[in-house]
Coordinates of C-alpha atoms in Angstrom, one line a residue:
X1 CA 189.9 39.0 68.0
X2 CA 186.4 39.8 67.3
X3 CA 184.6 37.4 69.2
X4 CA 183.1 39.7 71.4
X5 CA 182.0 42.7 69.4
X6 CA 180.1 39.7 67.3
X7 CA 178.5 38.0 70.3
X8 CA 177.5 41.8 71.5
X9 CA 175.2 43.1 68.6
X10 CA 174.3 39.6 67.7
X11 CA 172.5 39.1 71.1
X12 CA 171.3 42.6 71.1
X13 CA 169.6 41.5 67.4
X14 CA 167.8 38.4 68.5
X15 CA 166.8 40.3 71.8
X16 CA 165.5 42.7 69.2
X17 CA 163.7 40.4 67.4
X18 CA 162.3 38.3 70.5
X19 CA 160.8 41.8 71.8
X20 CA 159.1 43.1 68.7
X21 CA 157.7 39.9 68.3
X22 CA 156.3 40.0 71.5
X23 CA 154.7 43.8 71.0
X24 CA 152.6 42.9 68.1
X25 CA 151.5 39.5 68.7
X26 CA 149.1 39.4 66.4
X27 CA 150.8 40.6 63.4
X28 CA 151.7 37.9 60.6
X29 CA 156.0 38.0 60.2
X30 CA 157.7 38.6 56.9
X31 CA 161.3 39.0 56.1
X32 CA 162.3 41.4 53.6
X33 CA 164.6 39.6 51.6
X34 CA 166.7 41.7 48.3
X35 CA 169.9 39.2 48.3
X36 CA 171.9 41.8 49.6
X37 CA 174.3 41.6 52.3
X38 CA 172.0 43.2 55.2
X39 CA 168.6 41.3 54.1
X40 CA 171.1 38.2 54.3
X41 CA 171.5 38.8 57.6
X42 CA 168.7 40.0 59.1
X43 CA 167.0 36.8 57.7
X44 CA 169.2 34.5 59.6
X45 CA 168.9 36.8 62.7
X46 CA 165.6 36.2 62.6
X47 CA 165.3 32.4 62.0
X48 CA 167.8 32.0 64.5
X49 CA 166.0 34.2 67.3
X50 CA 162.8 33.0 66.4
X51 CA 164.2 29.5 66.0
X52 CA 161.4 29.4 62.8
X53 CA 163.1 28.6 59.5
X54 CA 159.5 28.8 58.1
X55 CA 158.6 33.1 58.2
X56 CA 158.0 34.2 54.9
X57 CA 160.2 36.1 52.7
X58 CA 159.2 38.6 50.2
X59 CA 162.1 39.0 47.4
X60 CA 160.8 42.1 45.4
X61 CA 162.3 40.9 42.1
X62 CA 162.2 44.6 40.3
X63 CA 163.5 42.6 36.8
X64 CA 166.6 45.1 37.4
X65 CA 168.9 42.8 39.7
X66 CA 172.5 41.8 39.2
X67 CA 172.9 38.5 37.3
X68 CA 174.6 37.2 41.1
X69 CA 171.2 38.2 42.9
X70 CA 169.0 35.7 40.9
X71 CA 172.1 33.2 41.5
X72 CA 172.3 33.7 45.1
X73 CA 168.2 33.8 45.5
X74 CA 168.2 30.5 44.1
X75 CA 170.9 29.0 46.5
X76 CA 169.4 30.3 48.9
X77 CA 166.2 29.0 48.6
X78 CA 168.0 25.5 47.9
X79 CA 170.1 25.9 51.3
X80 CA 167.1 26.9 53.1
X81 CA 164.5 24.1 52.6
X82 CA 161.9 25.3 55.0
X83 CA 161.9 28.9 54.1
X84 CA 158.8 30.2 52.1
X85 CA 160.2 32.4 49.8
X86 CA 157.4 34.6 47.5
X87 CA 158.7 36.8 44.8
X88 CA 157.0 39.8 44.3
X89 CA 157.1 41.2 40.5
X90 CA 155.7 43.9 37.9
X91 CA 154.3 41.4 35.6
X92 CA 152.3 44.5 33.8
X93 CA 154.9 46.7 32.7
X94 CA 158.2 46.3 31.2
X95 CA 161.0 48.8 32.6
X96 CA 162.2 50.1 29.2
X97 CA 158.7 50.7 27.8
X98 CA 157.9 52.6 30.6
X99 CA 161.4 55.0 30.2
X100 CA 160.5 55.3 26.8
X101 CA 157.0 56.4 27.2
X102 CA 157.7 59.1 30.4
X103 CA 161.7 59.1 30.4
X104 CA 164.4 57.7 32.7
X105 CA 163.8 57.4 36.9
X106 CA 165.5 60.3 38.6
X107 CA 166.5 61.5 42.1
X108 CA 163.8 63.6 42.7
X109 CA 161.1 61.4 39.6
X110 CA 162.0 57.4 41.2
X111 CA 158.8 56.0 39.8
X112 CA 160.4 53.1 39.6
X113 CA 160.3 52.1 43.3
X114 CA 156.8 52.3 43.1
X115 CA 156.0 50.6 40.2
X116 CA 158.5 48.1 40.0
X117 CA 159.2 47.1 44.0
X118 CA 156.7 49.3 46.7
X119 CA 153.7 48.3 44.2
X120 CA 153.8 44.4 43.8
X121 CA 154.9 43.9 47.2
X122 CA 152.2 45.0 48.1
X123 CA 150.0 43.5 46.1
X124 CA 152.1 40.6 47.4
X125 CA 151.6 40.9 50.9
X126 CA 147.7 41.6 50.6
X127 CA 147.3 38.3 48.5
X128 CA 149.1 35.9 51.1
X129 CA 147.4 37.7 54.5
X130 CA 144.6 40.1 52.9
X131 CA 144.0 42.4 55.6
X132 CA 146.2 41.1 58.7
X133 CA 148.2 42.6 60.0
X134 CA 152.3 42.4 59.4
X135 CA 155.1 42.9 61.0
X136 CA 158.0 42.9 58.5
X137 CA 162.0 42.8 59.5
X138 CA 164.1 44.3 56.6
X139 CA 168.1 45.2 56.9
X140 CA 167.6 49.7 57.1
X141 CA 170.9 50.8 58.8
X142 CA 171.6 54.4 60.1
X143 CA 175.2 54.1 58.3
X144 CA 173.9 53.8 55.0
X145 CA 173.1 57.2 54.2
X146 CA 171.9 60.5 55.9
X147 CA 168.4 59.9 54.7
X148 CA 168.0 56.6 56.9
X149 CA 170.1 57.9 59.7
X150 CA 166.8 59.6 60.2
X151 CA 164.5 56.5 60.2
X152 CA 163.3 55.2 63.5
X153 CA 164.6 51.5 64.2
X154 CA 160.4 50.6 64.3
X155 CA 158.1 52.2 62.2
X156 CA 154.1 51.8 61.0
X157 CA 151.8 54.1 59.1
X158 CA 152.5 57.1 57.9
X159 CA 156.4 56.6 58.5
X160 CA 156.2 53.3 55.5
X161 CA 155.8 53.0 52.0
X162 CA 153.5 50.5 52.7
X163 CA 151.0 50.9 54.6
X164 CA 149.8 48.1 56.1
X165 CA 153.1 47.1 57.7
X166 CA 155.1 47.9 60.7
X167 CA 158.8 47.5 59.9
X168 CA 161.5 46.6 62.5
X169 CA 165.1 46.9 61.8
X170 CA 167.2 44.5 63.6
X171 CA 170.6 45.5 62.9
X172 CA 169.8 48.7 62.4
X173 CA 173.2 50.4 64.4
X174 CA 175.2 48.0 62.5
X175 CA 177.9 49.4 60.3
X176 CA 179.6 47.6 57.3
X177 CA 182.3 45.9 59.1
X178 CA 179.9 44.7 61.5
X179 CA 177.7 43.1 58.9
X180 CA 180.5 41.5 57.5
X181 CA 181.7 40.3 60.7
X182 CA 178.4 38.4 61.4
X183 CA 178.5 37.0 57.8
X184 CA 182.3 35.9 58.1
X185 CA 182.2 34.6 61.8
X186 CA 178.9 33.1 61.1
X187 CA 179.6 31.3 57.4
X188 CA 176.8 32.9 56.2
X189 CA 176.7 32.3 52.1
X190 CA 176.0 35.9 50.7
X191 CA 175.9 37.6 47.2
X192 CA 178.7 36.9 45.1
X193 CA 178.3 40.2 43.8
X194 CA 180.3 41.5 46.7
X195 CA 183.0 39.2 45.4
X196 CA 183.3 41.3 42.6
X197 CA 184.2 44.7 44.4
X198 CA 180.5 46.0 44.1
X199 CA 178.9 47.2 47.9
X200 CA 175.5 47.9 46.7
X201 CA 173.8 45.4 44.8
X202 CA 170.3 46.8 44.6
X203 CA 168.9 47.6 40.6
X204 CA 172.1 48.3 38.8
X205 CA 170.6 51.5 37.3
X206 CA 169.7 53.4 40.7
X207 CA 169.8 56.7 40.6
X208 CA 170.3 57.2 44.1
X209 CA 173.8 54.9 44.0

């Protein structure tokens, strides 16, 4: 009974895709890839638009995952052959030292984005293209929160984290249902986290979940 609303946005999404790609030709493409449910599928929106199974993903491994996100990573890097999947990780610093030595990440103190996911992505990103240019599609949706109702659906400079990207948001309208619609009526394998009743499955110790 949903057949439609799921060949609407998915068209819309590759259309997306197909017309970023085209703006910044030179740019080098990236996927930015967590495990979650809306990395999931932007990544197969954009191998499927793209028809390019071989665009790098970035999965910025912050040591703080669920136990079903290092499972699910895994199969999917087994289920997608062709993929080029780069992890990016604080190898320097170990998240409990660093709560001990200045105290626990807060809403209004998250150093640990930055140290532990912003930072070695990209030192990530500058050690596979050095000073290219990249344009990166992650899975930011308005619903998610009145913060990123606010973001635009394309972004570059001073709007990112990083600095050197321009981020592109293809399902960026979606809302939850509609994510798991495309997952369901596609058979896209996802994060058995979800399984378990959790929606979120960013670091378990967020403070802003």
């Amino acid at each position: 009974c949903n057949t439609e609303r799921l060949a609407v946005i998915k068209e819309e999404a590759f259309h997306f895709v197909r017309e970023q790609v085209k703006r910044f030709p030179q740019h080098e493409l990236v996927i930015s890839f967590s495990g979650g449910k809306d990395s999931t599928v932007v990544a197969d929106v954009v191998i499927r638009a793209l028809s390019n199974p071989k665009i790098v993903h970035i999965f910025g491994d912050t040591t703080l995952e669920f136990p079903t996100t290092y499972d699910y990573v895994s199969r999917y890097k087994k289920n997608n052959p062709l993929s080029i999947i780069k992890t990016s990780k604080n190898k320097d610093q170990e998240f409990y030292a660093v709560c001990d030595q200045i105290g626990p990440p807060a809403r209004m103190m998250r150093w640990c984005c930055t140290m532990f996911k912003t930072g070695p992505i990209t030192r990530t990103l500058s050690s596979l293209f050095r000073d290219s240019k990249i344009l990166t599609f992650y899975g930011i949706r308005k619903a998610e929160s009145a913060s990123r109702s606010k973001y635009d659906r394309v972004a570059n400079g001073a709007n990112v984290k990083i600095q050197k990207q321009t981020v592109a948001a293809p399902i960026f309208y979606w809302s939850d249902i509609d994510v798991w619609l495309y997952l369901l009526g596609e058979r896209v394998d996802f994060n058995d986290a979800y399984r378990l009743g959790y929606d979120r499955v960013g670091c378990w110790c967020c403070p802003n979940n």
